[in-house]
C-alpha positions as semicolon CSV with decimal commas, in nm:
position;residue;x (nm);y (nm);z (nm)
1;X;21,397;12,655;10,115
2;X;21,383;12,350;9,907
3;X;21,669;12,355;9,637
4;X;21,850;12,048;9,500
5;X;22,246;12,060;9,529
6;X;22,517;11,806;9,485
7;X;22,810;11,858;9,694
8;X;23,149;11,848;9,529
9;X;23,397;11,579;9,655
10;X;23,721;11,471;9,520
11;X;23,842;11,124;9,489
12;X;24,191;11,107;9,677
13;X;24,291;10,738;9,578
14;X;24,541;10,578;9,565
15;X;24,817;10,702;9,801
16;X;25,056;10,654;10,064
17;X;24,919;10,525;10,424
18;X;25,122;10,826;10,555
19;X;24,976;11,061;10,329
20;X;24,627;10,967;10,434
21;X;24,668;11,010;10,795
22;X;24,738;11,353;10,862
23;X;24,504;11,431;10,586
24;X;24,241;11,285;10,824
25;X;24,352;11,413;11,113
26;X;24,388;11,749;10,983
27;X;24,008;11,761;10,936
28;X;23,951;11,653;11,328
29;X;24,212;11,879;11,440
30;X;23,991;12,052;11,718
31;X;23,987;11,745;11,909
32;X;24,127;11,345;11,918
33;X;23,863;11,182;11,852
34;X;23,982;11,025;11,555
35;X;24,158;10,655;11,629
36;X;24,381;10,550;11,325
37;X;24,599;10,220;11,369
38;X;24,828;10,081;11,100
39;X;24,904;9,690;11,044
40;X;25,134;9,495;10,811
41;X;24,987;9,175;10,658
42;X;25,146;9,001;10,395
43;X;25,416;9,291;10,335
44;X;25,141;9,560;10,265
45;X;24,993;9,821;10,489
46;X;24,677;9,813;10,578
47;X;24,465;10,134;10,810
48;X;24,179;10,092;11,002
49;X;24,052;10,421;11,139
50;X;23,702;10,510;11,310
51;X;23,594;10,708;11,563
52;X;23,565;10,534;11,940
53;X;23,269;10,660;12,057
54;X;23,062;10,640;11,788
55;X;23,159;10,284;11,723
56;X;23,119;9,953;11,931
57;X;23,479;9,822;11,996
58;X;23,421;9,439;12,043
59;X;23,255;9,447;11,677
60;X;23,599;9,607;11,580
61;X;23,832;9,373;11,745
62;X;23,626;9,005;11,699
63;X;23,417;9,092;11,366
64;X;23,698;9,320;11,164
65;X;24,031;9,290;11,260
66;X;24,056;8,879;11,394
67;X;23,867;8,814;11,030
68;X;24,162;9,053;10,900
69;X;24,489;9,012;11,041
70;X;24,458;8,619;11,100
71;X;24,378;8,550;10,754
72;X;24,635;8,421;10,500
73;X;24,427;8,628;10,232
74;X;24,671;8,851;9,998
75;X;24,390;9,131;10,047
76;X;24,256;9,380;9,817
77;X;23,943;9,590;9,865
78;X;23,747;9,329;9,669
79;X;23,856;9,060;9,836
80;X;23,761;9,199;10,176
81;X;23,411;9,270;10,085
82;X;23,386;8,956;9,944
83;X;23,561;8,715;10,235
84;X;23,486;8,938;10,577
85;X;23,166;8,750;10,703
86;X;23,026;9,140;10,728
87;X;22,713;9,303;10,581
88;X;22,670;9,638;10,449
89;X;22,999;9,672;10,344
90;X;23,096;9,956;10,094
91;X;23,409;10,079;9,891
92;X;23,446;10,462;9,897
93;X;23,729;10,689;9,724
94;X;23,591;11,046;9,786
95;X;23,707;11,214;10,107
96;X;23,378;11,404;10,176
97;X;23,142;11,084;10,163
98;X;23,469;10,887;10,397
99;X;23,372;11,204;10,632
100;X;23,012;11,169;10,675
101;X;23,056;10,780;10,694
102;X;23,299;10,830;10,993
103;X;23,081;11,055;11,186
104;X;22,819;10,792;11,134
105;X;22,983;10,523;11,321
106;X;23,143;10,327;11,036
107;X;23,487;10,150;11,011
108;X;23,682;10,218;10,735
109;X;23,981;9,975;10,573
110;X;24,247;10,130;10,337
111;X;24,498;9,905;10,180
112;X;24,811;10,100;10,066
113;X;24,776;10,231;9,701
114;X;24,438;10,105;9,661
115;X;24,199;10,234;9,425
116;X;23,902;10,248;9,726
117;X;23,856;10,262;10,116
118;X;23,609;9,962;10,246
119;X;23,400;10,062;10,478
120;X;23,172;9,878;10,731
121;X;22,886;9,970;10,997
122;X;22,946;9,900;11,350
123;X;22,760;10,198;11,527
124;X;22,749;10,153;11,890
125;X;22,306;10,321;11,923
126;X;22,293;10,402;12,287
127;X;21,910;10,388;12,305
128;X;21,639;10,385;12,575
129;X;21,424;10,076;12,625
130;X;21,043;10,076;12,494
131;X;20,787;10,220;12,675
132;X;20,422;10,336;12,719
133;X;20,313;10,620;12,550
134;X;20,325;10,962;12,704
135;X;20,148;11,220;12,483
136;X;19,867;10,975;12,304
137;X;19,794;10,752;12,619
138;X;19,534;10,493;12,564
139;X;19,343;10,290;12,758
140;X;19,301;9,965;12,523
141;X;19,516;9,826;12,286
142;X;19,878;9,867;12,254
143;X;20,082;10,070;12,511
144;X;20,416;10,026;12,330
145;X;20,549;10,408;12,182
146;X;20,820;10,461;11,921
147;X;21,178;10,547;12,061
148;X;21,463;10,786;11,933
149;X;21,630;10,462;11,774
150;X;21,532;10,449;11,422
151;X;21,642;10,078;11,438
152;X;21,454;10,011;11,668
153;X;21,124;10,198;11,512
154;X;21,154;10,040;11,192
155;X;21,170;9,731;11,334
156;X;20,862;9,777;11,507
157;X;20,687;9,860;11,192
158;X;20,839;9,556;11,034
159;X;20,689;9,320;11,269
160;X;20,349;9,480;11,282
161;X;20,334;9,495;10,911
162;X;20,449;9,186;10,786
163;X;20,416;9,188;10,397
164;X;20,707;9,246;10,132
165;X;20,533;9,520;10,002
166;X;20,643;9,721;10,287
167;X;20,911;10,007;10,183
168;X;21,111;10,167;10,389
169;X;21,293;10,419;10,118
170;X;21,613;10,567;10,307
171;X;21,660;10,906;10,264
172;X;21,985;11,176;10,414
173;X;21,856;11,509;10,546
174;X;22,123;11,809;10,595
175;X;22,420;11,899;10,435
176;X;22,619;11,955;10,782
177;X;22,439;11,733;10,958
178;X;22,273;11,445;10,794
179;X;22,002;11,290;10,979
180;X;21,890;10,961;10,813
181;X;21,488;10,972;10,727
182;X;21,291;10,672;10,621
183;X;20,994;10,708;10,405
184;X;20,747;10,403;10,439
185;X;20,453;10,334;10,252
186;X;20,257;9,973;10,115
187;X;20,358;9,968;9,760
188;X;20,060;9,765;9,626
189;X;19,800;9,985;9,859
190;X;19,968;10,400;9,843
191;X;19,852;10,646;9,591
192;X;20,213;10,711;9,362
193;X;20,139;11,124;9,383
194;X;20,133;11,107;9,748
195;X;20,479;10,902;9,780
196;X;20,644;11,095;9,519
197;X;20,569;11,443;9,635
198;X;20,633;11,344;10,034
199;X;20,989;11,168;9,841
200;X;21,036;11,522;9,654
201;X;20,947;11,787;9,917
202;X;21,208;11,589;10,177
203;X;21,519;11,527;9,893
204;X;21,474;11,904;9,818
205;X;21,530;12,079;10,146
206;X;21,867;12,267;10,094
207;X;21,945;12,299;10,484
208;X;22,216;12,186;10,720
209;X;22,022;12,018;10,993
210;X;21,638;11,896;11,062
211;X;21,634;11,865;11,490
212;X;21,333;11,631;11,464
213;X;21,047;11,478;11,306
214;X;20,797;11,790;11,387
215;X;21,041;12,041;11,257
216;X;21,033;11,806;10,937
217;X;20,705;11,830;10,935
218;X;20,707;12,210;10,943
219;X;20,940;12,241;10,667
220;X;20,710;12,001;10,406
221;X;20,347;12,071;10,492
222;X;20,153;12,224;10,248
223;X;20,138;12,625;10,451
224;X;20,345;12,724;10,710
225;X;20,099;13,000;10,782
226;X;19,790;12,850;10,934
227;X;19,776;12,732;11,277
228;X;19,623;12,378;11,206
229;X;19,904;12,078;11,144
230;X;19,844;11,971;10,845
231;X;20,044;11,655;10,935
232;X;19,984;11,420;11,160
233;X;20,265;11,318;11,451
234;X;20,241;11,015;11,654
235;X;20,406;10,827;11,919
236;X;20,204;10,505;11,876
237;X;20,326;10,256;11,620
238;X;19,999;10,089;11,631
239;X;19,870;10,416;11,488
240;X;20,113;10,440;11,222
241;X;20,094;10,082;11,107
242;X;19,714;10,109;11,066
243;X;19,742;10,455;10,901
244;X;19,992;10,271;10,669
245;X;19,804;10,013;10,606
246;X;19,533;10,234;10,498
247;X;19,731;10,416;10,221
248;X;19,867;10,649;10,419
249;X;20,278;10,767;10,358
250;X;20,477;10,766;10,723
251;X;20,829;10,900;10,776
252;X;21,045;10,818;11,056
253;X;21,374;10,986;11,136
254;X;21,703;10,879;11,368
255;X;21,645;11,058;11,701
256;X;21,302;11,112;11,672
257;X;21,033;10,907;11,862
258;X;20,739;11,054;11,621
259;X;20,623;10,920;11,296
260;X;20,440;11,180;11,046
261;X;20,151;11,049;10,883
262;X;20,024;11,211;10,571
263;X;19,792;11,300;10,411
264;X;19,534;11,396;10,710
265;X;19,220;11,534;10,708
266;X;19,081;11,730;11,004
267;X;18,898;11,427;11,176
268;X;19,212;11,260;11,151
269;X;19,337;11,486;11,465
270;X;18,964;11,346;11,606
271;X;19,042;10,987;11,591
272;X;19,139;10,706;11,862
273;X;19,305;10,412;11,842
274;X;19,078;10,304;12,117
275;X;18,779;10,370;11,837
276;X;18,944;10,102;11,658
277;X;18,959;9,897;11,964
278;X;18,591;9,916;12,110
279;X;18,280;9,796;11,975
280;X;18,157;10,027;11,688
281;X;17,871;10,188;11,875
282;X;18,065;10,317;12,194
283;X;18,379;10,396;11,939
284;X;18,137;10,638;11,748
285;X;17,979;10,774;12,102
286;X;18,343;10,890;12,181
287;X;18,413;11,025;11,829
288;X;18,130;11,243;11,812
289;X;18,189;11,363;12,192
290;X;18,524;11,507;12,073
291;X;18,383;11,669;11,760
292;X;18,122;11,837;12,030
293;X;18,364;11,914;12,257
294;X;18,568;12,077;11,987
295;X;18,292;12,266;11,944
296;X;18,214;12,349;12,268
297;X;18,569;12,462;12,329
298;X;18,565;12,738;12,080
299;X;18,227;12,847;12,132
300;X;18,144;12,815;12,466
301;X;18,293;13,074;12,651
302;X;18,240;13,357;12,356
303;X;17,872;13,318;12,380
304;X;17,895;13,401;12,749
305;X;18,069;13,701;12,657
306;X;17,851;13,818;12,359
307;X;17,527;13,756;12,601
308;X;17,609;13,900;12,881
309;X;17,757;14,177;12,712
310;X;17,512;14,245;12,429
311;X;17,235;14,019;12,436
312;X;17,097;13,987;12,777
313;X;16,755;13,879;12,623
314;X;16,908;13,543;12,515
315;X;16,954;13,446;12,868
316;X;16,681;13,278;13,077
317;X;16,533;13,474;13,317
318;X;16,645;13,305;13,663
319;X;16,985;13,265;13,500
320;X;17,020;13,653;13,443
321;X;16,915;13,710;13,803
322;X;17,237;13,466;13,900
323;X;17,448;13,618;13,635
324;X;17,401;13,998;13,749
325;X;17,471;13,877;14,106
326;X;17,767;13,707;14,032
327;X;17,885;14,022;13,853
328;X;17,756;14,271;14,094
329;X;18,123;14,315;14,232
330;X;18,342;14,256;13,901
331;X;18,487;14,594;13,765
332;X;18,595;14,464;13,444
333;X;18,367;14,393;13,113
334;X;18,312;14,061;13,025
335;X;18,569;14,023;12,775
336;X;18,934;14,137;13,037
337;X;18,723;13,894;13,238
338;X;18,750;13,594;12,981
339;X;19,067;13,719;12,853
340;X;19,225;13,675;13,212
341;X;19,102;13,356;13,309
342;X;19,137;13,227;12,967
343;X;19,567;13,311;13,046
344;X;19,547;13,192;13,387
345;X;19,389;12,864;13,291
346;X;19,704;12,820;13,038
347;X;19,989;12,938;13,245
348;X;19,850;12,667;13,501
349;X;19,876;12,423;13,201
350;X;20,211;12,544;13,099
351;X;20,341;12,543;13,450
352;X;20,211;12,184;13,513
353;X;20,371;12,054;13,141
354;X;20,719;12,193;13,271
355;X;20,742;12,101;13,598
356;X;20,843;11,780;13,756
357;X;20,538;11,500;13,669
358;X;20,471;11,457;14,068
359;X;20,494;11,812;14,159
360;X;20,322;11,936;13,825
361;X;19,998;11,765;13,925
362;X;19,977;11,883;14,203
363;X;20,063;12,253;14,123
364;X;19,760;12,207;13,841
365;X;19,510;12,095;14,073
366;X;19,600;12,318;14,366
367;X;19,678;12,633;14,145
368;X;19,328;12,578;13,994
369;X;19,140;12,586;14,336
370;X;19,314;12,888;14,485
371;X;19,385;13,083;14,227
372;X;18,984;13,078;14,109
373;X;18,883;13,115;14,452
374;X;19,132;13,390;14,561
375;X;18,996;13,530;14,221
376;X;18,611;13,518;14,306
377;X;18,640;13,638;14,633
378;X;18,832;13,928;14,532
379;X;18,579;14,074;14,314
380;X;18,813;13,986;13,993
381;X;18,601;13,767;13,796
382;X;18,278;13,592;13,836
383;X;18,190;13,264;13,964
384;X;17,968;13,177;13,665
385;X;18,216;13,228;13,394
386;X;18,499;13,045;13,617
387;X;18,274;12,730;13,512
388;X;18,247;12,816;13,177
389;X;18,593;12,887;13,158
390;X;18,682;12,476;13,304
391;X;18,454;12,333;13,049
392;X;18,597;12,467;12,751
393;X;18,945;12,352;12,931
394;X;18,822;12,034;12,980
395;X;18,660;12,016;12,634
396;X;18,983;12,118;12,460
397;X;19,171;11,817;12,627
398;X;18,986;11,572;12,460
399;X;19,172;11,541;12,120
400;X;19,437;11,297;12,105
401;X;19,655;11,509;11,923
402;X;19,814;11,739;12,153
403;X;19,901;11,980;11,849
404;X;19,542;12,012;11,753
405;X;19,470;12,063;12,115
406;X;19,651;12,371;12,179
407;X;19,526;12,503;11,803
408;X;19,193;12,452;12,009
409;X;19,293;12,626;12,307
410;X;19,442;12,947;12,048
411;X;19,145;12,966;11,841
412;X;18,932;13,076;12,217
413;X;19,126;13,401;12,209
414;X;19,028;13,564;11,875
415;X;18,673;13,418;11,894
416;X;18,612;13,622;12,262
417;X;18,767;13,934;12,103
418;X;18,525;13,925;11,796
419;X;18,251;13,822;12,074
420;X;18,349;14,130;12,321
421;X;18,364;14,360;12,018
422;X;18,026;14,256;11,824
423;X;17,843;14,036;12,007
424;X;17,664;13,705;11,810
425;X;17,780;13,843;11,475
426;X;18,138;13,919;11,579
427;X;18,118;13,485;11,628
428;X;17,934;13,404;11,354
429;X;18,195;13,625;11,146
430;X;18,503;13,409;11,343
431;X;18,291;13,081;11,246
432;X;18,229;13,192;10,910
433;X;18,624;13,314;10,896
434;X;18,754;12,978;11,023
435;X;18,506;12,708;10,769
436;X;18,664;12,933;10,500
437;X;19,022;12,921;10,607
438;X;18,968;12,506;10,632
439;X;18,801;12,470;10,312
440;X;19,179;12,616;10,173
441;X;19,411;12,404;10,325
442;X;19,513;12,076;10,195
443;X;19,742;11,825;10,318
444;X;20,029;11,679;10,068
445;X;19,760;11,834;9,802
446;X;19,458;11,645;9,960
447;X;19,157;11,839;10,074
448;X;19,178;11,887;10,464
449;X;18,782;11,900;10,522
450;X;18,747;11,549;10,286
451;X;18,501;11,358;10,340
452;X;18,262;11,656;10,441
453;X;18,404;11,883;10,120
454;X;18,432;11,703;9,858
455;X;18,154;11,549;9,994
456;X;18,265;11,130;9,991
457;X;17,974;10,951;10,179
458;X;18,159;10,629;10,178
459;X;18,407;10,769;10,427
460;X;18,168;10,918;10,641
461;X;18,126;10,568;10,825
462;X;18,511;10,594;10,897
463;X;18,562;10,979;10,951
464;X;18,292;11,088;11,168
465;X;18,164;10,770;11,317
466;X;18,163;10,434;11,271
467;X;17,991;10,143;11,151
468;X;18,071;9,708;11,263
469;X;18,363;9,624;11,144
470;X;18,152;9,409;10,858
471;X;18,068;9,717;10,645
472;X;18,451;9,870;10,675
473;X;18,521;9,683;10,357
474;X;18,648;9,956;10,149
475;X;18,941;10,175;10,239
476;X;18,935;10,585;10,308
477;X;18,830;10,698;9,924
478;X;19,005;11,032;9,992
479;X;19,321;10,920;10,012
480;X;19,276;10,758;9,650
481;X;19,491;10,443;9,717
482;X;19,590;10,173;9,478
483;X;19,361;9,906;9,601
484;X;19,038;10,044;9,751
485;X;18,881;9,710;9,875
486;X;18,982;9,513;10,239
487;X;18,756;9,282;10,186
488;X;18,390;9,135;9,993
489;X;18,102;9,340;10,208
490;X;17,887;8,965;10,166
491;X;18,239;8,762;10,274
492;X;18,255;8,994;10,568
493;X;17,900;8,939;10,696
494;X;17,897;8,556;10,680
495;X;17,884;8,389;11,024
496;X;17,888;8,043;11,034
497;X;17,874;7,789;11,354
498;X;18,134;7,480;11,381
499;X;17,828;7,210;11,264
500;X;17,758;7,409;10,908
């Protein structure tokens, strides 16, 4: 639900130090995590209150209260935001906002009878280190993958895209739990419409907490009804920045170690960094291999099903012999067959997701061999469709996006029930179903199939395949950015040697 409301707050200064502290501490009254310490300086009172944990406690000693306490200063709030040698400091008089700020790892100052509370930020981020990718792993280029630190994400961004025009709006998701979302986009190269509506859909949610990034993402794509992500989610900041770079809009958000990418088309879910990466021709042989395997995946085993059960006269001879052979023993039509191997294949893939990394291997591989063996033998299923069954596996595994991936893996279910129930036509009906349902979505109000429909040549060299990096002059036309040239086609073809 996506509804604008301002919360009310009262301002509760000026007053008595002794006043404000069991107003405080009535609010944290199920536990003590509250620490509030009173000092005289210069015959006034002055409280400091935070809460430990959230806060590092050198900064608070060396940085706040040695700058304050030491000082011959007569100080007012003014005066400490203007003489503290501390950034981001902030007066605040409304005892709602002083809530949040606490619970967000900032120190607050109140003089006695003063008009505002000062308030700095001196979170203490516990954080893990970077590391390598572990849901988009490549091969070549970088291996570095965002972390839950926001800080530490944004800084990332900021040093692989190193231009002022870089924005990094801040934005406060959740009314009982903020979360702090940033919204970055190139302001000389993004299209306005797509910033502002990403900007609108997040400051509208009326909620009181967003867990992550992908349940963001849920909340502001375009339908919540079909199965494909509309959005893309990434690990890789290498990814993002280029996407950026593009035209693209990203979000980040604290605790998350995914950036969403919009808008996206459906070959966005196709592409590689690595494509990037690699010389144009073997970038575009890999491309295309996923489109086919994408393909393949859906198709593959629902034509086995729809021949063998309907259209035997579609199959080669000597392959019908080894077909009826294989099936001489199975007691079960084609399609419980598929069906059942189709949910083994997956509980083997959720089994090895959820286990242990070391032992979850090794339960994949081994799980595999028996189970299809034990299966075979048994008279359960047939040896033929057991390979049919692994290449559409292995087919779906080739998109980098693991959400597209398992929308792969889904759409093999309906496609063998049409296929067990009418044959070819029951397929080309699912086919015919599906190029209708894509031609209807849109991502942040951008058409999902673009370049293919609308039909954009120019971007075909950069959606389906690719071309040498001399013709990728012009950026993605779909995304309608602000500046739609990289660089002069003629500039980028010169070559000269060191003695012209």
């Amino acid at each position: 639900m996506r509804k604008n409301r301002k919360s009310k707050s009262t301002e509760i200064f000026p007053l008595k130090i002794d006043q404000l502290e069991p107003m405080l501490q009535n609010k944290f009254d199920s536990n003590n995590d509250l620490s509030f310490s009173v000092y005289e300086h210069q015959n006034k009172k002055i409280a400091v209150f935070y809460i430990p944990h959230l806060v590092a406690p050198d900064k608070v000693e060396n940085l706040l209260l040695k700058s304050l306490l030491e000082s011959n200063s007569d100080w007012t709030a003014t005066a400490i935001l203007n003489n503290i040698p501390l950034s981001f400091g902030q007066e605040i008089s409304k005892l709602e906002e002083i809530l949040t700020e606490l619970v967000s790892g900032k120190v607050f100052i109140y003089i006695e009878d003063e008009d505002t509370a000062v308030n700095y930020m001196m979170l203490n981020v516990e954080k893990r280190s970077l590391s390598k990718a572990e849901t988009e792993t490549v091969v070549i280029g970088p291996q570095v993958a965002f972390t839950e630190s926001i800080v530490t994400n944004i800084n990332i961004l900021r040093w692989r895209i190193r231009t002022p025009d870089l924005v990094l709006e801040k934005i406060m998701v959740g009314k009982r739990y903020p979360r702090e979302v940033r919204l970055v986009y190139v302001k000389s190269v993004a299209n306005e419409t797509d910033v502002n509506t990403m900007r609108q859909r997040i400051q509208e949610l009326d909620i009181d907490e967003i867990e992550d990034n992908n349940v963001l993402m849920q909340f502001i794509e375009d339908s919540s009804v079909t199965i494909f992500p509309q959005f893309y989610s990434t690990e890789l900041p290498d990814r993002a920045s280029y996407a950026i770079t593009k035209g693209r809009v990203g979000v980040l958000m604290e605790n998350s170690p995914n950036a969403i990418l919009a808008p996206s088309t459906i070959f966005s879910f196709f592409e590689s960094t690595e494509d990037i990466y690699m010389r144009w021709n073997l970038g575009s042989f890999l491309r295309i291999l996923r489109f086919v395997a994408m393909f393949i995946s859906i198709t593959l085993t629902p034509l086995y099903v729809a021949g063998v059960t309907y259209h035997f006269e579609t199959i080669p001879t000597q392959l019908l012999v080894s077909v009826g052979q294989s099936r001489a023993s199975v007691p079960f039509p084609p399609i419980f067959e598929a069906i059942f191997l189709e949910l083994m294949i997956e509980l083997l893939r959720e089994a090895g997701a959820r286990l242990p990394t070391k032992v979850g291997q090794t339960i994949g591989i081994v799980g595999g061999v028996v189970v299809g063996t034990a299966a075979v033998q048994a008279g359960i299923t047939s040896n033929i469709l057991i390979i049919f069954i692994t290449i559409s596996a292995l087919a779906s595994f080739t998109s980098p996006s693991y959400l597209m991936g398992t929308t792969i893996r889904l759409l093999r279910f309906p496609m063998i029930l049409l296929a067990g129930m009418l044959g070819i036509i029951g397929i080309m009906f699912g086919l015919s179903f599906l190029i209708i349902h894509l031609l209807r979505i849109t991502s942040l109000g951008r058409p999902y199939l673009s370049p293919i429909y609308p039909f954009r040549w120019m971007d075909l060299n950069k959606a389906l395949f690719r071309l040498p990096q001399q013709f990728q002059g012009k950026r993605f036309v779909s995304y309608r950015p602000k500046e739609l040239l990289r660089f002069k086609k003629r500039k980028g073809m010169e070559k000269k040697d060191i003695d012209e």
